[in-house]
XYZ file of C-alpha atoms in Angstrom:
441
model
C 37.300 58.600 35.423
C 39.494 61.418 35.613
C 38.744 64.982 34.996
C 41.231 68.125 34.227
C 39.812 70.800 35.415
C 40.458 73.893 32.886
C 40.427 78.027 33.783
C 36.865 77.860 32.270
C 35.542 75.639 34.450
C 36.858 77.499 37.469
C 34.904 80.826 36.094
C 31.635 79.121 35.263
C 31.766 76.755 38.185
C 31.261 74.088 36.082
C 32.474 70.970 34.337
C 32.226 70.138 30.478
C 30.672 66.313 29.356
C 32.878 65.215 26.489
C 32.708 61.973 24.411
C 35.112 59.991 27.226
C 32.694 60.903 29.918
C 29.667 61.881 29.398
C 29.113 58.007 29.872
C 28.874 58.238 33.338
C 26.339 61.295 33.390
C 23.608 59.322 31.379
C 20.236 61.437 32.653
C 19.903 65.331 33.367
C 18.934 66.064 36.609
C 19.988 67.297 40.607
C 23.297 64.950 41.527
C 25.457 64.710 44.492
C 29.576 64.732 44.495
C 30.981 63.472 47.707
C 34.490 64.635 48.567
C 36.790 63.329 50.477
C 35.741 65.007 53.586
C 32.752 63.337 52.960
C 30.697 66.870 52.251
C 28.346 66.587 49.890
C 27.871 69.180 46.773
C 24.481 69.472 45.320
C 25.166 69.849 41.294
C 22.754 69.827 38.493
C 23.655 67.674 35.092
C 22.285 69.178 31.850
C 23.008 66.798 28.747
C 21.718 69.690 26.571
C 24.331 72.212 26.946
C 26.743 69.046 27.996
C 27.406 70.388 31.086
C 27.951 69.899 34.949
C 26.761 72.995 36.916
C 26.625 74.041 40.801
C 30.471 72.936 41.341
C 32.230 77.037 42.407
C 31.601 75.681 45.868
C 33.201 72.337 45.569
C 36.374 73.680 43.771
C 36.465 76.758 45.999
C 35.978 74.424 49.386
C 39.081 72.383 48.401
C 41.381 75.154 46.542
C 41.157 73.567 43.140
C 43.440 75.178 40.531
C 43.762 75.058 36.794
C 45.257 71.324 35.851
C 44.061 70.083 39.015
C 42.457 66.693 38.223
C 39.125 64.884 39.893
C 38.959 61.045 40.090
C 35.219 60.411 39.367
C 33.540 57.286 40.449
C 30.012 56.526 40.335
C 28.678 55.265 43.744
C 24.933 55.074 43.440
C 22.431 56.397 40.987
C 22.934 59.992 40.987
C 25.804 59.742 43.395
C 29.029 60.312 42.199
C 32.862 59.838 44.680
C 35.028 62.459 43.511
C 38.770 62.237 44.915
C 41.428 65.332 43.212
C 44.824 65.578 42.339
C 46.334 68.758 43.241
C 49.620 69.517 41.351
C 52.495 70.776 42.984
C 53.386 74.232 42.152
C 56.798 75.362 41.549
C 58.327 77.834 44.537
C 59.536 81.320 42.499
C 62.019 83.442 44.132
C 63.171 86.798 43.479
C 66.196 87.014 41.237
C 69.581 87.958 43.195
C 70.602 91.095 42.426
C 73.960 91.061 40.347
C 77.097 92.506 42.312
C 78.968 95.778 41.249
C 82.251 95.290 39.272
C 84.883 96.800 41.158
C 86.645 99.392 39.419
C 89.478 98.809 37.242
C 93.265 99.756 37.010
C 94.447 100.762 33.750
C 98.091 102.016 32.451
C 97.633 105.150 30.871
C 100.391 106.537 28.326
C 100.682 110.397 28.786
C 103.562 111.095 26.681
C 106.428 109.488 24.855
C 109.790 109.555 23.276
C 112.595 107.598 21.990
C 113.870 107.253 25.470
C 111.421 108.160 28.014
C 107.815 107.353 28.499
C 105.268 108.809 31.116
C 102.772 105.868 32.594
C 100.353 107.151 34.674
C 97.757 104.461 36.875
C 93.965 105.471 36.636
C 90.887 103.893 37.553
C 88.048 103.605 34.657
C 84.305 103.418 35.727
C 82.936 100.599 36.378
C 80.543 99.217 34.085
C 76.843 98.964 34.512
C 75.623 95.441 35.561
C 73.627 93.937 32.396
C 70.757 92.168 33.121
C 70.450 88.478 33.843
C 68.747 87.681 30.370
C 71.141 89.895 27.981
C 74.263 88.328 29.488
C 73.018 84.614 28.671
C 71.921 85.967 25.423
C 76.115 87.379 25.215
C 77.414 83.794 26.160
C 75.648 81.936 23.179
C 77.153 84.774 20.606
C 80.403 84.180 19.381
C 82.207 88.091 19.707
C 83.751 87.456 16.173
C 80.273 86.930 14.833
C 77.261 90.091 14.607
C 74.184 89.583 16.709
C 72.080 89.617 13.137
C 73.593 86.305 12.592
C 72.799 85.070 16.372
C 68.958 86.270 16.175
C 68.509 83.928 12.861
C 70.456 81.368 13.975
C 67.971 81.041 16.832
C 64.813 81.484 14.649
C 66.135 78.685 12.252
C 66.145 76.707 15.542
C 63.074 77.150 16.541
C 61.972 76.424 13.327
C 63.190 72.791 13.440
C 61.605 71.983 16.825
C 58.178 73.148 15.571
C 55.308 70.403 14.723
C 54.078 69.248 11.473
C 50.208 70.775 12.175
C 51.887 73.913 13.390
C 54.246 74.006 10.342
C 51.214 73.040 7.743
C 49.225 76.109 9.140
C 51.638 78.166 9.037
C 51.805 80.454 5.598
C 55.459 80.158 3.750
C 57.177 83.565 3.836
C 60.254 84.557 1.123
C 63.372 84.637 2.216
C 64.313 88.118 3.274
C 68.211 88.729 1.654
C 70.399 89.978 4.288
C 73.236 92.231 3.945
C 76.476 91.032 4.652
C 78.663 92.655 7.744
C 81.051 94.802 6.678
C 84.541 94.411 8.953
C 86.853 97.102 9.403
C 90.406 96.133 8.912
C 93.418 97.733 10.867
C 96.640 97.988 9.672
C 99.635 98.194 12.346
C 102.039 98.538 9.545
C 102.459 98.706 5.789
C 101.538 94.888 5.502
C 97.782 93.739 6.210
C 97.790 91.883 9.369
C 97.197 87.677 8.106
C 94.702 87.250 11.192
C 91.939 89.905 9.700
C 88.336 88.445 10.845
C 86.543 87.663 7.787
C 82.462 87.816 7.016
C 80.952 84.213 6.900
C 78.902 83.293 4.402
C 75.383 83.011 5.200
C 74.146 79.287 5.707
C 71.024 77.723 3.924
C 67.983 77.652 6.258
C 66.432 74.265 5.757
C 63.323 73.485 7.854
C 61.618 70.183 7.386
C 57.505 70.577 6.172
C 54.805 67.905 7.181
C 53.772 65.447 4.516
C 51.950 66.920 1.850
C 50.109 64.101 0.109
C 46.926 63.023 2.195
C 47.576 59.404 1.365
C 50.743 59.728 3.449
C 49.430 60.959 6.451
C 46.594 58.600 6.509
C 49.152 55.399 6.259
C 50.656 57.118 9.223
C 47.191 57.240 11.391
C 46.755 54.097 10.455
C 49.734 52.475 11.556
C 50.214 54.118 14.788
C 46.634 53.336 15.758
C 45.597 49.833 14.353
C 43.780 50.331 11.901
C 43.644 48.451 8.462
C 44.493 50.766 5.003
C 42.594 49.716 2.315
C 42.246 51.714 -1.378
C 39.192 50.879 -2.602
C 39.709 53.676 -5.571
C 41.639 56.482 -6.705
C 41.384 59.159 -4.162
C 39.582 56.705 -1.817
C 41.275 55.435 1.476
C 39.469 52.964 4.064
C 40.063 52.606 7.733
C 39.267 49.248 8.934
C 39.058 48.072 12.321
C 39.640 43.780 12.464
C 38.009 43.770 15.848
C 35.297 41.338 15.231
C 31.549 41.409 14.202
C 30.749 43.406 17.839
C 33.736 45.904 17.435
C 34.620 46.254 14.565
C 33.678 49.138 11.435
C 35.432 50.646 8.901
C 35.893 54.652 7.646
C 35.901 55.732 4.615
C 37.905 59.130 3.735
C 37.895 61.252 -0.112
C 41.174 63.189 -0.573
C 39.451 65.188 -2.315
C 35.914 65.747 -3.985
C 36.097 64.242 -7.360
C 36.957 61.637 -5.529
C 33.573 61.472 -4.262
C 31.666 61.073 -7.773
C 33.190 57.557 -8.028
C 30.474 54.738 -7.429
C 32.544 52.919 -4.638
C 31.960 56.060 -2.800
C 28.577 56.668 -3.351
C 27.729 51.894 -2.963
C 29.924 51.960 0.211
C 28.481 50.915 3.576
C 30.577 52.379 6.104
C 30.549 53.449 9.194
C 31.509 57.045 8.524
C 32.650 58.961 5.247
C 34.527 61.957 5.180
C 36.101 64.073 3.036
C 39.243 65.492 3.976
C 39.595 69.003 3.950
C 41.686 71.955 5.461
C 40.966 73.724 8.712
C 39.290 77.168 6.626
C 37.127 74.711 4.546
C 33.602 73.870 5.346
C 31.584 72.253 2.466
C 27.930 72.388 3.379
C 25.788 69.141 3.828
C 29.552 67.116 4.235
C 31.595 65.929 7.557
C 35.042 66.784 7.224
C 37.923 65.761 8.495
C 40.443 68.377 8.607
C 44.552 67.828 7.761
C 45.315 70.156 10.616
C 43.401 67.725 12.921
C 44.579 64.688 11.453
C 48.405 65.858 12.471
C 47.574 66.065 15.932
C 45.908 63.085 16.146
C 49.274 61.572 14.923
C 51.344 63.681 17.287
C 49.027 62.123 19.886
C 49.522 58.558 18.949
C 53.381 59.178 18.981
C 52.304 60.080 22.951
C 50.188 57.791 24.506
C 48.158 54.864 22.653
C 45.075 55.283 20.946
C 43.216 52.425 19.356
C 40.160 52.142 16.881
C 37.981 51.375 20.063
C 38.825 55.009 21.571
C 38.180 56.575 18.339
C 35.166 55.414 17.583
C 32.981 57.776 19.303
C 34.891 60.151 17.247
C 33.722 59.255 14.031
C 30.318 58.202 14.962
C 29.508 62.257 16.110
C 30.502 63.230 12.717
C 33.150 65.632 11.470
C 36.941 65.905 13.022
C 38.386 69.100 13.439
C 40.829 70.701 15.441
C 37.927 71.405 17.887
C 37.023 67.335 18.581
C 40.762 67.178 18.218
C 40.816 68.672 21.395
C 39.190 66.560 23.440
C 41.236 63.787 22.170
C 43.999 65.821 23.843
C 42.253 65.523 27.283
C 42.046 61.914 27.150
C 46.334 61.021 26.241
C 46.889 64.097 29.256
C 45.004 61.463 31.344
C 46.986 58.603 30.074
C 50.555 60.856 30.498
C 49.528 61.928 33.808
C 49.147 58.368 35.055
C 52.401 57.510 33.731
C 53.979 60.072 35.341
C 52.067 59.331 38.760
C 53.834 55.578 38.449
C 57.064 57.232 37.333
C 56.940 60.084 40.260
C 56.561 56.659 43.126
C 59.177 54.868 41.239
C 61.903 57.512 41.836
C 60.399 57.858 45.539
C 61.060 54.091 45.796
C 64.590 54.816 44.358
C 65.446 56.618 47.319
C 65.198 53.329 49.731
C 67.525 50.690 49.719
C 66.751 46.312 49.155
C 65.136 44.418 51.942
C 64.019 47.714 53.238
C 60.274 48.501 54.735
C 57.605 50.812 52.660
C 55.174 52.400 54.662
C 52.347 53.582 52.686
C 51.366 56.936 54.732
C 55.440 57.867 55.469
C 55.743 57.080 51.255
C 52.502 59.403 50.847
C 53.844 61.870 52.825
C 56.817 62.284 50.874
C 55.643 62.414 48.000
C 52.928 65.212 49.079
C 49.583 65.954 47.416
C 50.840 65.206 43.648
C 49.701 61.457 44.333
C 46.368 60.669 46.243
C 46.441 57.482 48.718
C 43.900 55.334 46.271
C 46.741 55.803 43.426
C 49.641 54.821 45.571
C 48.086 52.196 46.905
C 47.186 51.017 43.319
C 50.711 51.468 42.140
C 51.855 49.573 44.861
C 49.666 46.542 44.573
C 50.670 46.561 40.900
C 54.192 46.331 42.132
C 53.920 43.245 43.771
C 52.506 41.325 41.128
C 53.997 39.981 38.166
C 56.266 40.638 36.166
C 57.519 43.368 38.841
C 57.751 41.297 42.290
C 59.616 43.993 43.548
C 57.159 44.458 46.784
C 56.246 41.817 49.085
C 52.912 42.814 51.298
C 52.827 42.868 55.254
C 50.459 43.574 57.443
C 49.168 47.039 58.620
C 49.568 48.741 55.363
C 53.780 47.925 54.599
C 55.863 46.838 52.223
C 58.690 44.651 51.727
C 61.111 46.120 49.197
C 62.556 43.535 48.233
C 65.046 44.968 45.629
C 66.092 48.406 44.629
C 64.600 50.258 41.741
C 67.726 50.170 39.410
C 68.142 46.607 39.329
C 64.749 46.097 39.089
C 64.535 48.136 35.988
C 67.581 45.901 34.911
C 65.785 43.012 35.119
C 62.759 44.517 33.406
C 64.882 45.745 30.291
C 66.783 41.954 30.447
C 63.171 40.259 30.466
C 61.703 42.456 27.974
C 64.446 41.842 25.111
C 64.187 38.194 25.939
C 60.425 38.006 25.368
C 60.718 39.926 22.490
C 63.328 37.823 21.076
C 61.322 34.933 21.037
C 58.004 36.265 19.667
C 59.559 38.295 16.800
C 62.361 37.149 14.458
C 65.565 38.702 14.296
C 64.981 39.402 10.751
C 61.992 40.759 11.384
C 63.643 43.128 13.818
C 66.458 44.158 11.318
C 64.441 44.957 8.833
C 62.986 48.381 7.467
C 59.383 48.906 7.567
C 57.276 48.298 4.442
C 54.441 50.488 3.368
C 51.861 49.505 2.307
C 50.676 48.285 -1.413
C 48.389 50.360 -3.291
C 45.333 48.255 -5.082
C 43.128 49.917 -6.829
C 39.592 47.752 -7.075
């Protein structure tokens, strides 16, 4: 079980029991976590406040930091393994300073007539260096165009990248009108000049805005995470999990609360029913789940994979808000930080040659203290099996690499599309997806 330790948890010297773990912590009482330097920490578990006390020495004995992660593993009744994961941190150095501009020659004209003319050589001062941030900011502006025009263009960016719970929560400010640069134009002669810089004209800011209907983003949940939509009514939406009679259950959610006063609302039997709500709302005597929360659950299951099975738990403690939404968040960091753990060996392993020899403490050495020696030896093993093959093991701890990373991704993306092409048709794969069918009982 793995554990992210948080700047709270540092403070209080202390670790929090959420709905993934607490699991493994099933009676209150004194406990002992074994590191592993084999010193044991005396620490006290209190399902009340959901909480595991005693731990400032353990994280100050091994230099634990904020994101560091502990691999929990239950070893006896009241006995708990604990291995951690400290991250690499980044080496800043201080900034170079810029060099001075030497100073420049100009030509200057003193005087003039129709047949002589006085030049004179002078030096002009140099320049003070700007800083690092305002000459980057200088490259990205156009010197035709005013830095007005540069600031918006970057907000309008921004804009674009944010997320759809961020740009739901977010109130909707008017358009503030701009004035329009005024250019000065030169004459040389008589004649305008035909190369005068002209103002442009402003462009339309169009930023994209999360799905308004609640129907719409429940489809979405429900297809990135398993589930089954059913309408059992207007206003009505079920969540049903086809798992089986030990496994399976079924939600049901009200868009809104005259939705509610229908009698398939008030005959149904499921699981959980909730009435979907915004973030500010709290009806009394009603679990909610909240639009805000239901966005980052989606943004989540565009992440890592969730299923009905993790979400369960979820619905079973009652309402969903942007608070439970955050433990959610803990468990697809776990999932992202093992994939990144198998990622981090397979670019280690990218730096050896086929037919070459892996040994497992040179490997851990290299890749330092972002990967433990229980993990590496886990990826490894995993490695050697099927559909992989890429390691073949020999005694005292080595490896046989048998090919090199790149074509072994080859073949992987070569047997993928071939397995793929047999279990789905190709006009299956072609085709757009359908949503679903509205039926109204």
């Amino acid at each position: 079980m793995r554990y992210i330790i948080t700047r709270s948890c540092l403070q209080d010297g202390s670790m929090r029991l959420l709905k993934y773990n607490e699991g493994h912590f099933p009676e209150s009482g004194p406990a002992q976590f074994v590191d592993e330097k084999g010193t044991e920490h005396t620490v006290h578990i209190d399902r009340e406040r959901m909480r595991v006390t005693g731990l400032r020495a353990f994280y100050h004995g091994l230099n634990l930091g904020v994101n560091d992660v502990m691999l929990i593993a239950p070893a006896a009744p009241g006995r708990y393994q604990v291995d951690v994961i400290v991250k690499p941190h980044p080496v800043t150095t201080a900034p170079r300073p810029l060099p001075t501009p030497a100073p420049e020659t100009r030509r200057v004209v003193i005087s003039s007539t129709p047949h002589v003319r006085e030049v004179r050589l002078q030096q002009a001062p140099a320049a003070p260096a700007p800083a690092a941030p305002a000459r980057a900011a200088e490259k990205n502006v156009a010197p035709d165009k005013p830095v007005e025009q540069a600031a918006d263009h970057l907000r309008e960016v921004a804009a674009l990248f944010k997320t759809p719970a961020l740009t739901a929560a977010e109130p909707r400010q008017a358009p503030v009108a701009q004035p329009q640069p005024q250019v000065a134009r030169t004459q040389a002669s008589s004649q305008a000049s035909p190369l005068q810089p002209t103002a442009a004209p402003a462009r339309e800011k169009t930023v994209p805005s999360a799905p308004r209907r609640a129907e719409d983003q429940v489809a979405e949940f429900a297809r990135l995470t398993g589930y089954t939509l059913e309408y059992p009514a207007t206003g009505l939406m079920r969540l049903r999990a086809d798992l089986g009679t030990q496994y399976g259950y079924s939600v049901l959610l009200a868009a809104d609360p005259l939705a509610m006063t229908q009698p398939a609302w008030e005959e149904a039997k499921d699981e959980a029913r909730l009435l979907m709500t915004q973030e500010a709302e709290r009806p009394e005597g009603l679990t909610r789940l909240t639009r805000e929360a239901l966005s980052v659950l989606i943004d989540h299951a565009h992440l890592a994979p969730l299923s009905p099975i993790d979400l369960r738990g979820y619905w079973r403690a009652g309402s969903i808000d942007l608070e439970s939404a955050a433990s959610i968040t803990e468990l697809v960091s776990a999932h992202l930080a093992q994939r990144g753990t198998f990622t981090f060996v397979l670019l280690s392993l990218a730096q050896q040659g086929a037919n070459s020899i892996v040994s497992v403490p040179r490997l851990a050495e290299r890749l330092g203290s972002g990967v433990n020696t229980a993990e590496l030896t886990t990826i490894l093993e995993t490695l050697s099996r099927p559909p992989f093959l890429a390691l073949t093991p020999l005694p005292a701890g080595q490896y046989l690499l048998r090919t090199d990373v790149d074509h072994l991704l080859s073949d992987l993306s070569e047997y993928a599309h071939g397995v793929r092409r047999r279990t789905v048709p190709q006009v299956q794969i072609d085709a757009a997806p359908v949503q679903p069918v509205k039926v109204y009982a």
